[in-house]
PDB file of C-alpha atoms in Angstrom:
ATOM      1  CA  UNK A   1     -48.434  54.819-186.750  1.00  0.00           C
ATOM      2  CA  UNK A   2     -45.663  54.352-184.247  1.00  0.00           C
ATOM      3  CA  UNK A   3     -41.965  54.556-184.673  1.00  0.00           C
ATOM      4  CA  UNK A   4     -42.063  50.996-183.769  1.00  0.00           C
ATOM      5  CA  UNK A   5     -44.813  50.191-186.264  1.00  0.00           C
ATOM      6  CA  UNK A   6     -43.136  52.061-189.008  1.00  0.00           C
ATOM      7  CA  UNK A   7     -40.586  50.166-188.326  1.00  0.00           C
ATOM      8  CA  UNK A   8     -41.502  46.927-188.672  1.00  0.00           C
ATOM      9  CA  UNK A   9     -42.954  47.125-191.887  1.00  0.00           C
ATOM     10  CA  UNK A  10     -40.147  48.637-193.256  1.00  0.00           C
ATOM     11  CA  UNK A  11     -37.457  46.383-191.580  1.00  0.00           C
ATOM     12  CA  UNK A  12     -35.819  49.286-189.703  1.00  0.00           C
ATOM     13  CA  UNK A  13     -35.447  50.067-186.311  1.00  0.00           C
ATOM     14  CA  UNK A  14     -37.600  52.337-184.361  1.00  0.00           C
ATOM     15  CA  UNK A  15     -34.802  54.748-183.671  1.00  0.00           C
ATOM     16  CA  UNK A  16     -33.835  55.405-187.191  1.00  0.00           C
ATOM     17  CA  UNK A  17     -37.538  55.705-187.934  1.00  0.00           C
ATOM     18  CA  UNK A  18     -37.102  58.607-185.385  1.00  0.00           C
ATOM     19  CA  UNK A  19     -34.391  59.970-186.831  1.00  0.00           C
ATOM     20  CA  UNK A  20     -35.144  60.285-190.004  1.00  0.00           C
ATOM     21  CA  UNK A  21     -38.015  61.996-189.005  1.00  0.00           C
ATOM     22  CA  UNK A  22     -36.451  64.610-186.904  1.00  0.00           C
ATOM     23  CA  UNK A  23     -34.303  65.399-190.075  1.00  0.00           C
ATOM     24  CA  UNK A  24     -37.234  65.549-192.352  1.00  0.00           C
ATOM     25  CA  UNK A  25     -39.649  67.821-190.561  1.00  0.00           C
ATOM     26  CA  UNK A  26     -37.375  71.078-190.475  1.00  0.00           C
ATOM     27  CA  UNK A  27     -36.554  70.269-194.283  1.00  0.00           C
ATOM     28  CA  UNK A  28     -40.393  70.217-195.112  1.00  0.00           C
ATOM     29  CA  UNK A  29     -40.960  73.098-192.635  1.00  0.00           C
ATOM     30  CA  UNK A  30     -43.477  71.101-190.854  1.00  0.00           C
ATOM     31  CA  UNK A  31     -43.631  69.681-187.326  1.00  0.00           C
ATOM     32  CA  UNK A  32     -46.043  67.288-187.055  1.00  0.00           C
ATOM     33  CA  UNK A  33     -47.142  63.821-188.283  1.00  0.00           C
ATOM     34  CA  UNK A  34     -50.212  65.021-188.981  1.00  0.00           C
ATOM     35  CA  UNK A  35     -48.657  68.044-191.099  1.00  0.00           C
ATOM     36  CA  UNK A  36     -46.787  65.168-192.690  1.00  0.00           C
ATOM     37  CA  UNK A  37     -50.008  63.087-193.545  1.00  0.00           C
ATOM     38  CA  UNK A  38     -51.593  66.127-194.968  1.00  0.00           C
ATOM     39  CA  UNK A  39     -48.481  66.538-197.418  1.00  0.00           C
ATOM     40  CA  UNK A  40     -48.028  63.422-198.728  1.00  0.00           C
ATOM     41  CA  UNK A  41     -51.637  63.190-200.045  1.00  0.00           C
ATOM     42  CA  UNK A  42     -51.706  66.242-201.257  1.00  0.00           C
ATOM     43  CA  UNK A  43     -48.296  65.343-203.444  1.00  0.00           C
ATOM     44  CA  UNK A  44     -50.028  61.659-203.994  1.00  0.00           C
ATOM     45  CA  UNK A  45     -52.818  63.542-205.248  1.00  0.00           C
ATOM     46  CA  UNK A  46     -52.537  66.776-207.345  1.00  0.00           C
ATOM     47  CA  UNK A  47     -55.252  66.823-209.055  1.00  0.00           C
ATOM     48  CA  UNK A  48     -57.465  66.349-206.024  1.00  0.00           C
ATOM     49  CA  UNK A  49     -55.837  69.076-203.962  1.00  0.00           C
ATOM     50  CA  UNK A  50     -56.285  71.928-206.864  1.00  0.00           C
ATOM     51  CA  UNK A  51     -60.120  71.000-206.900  1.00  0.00           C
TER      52      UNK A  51
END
């Protein structure tokens, strides 16, 4: 999704959508939205990533 989509579903604008981003990636030493996808299921999930 876009910063603009993102956005709009969660009622912020698509500048701090950005930002927050640009924050997060160095502190998950990651640097891509797909790098970010891949995390978050594999937190949502555990017991699916270990096999």
């Amino acid at each position: 999704m876009s910063n603009r989509e993102i956005g709009r579903r969660l009622l912020l604008s698509p500048r701090t959508i950005g930002c927050y981003l640009y924050r997060m990636f160095p502190k998950l030493g990651i640097t891509s939205r797909v790098q970010l996808a891949t995390r978050v299921r594999r937190v949502a999930s555990p017991a699916e990533a270990r096999g």
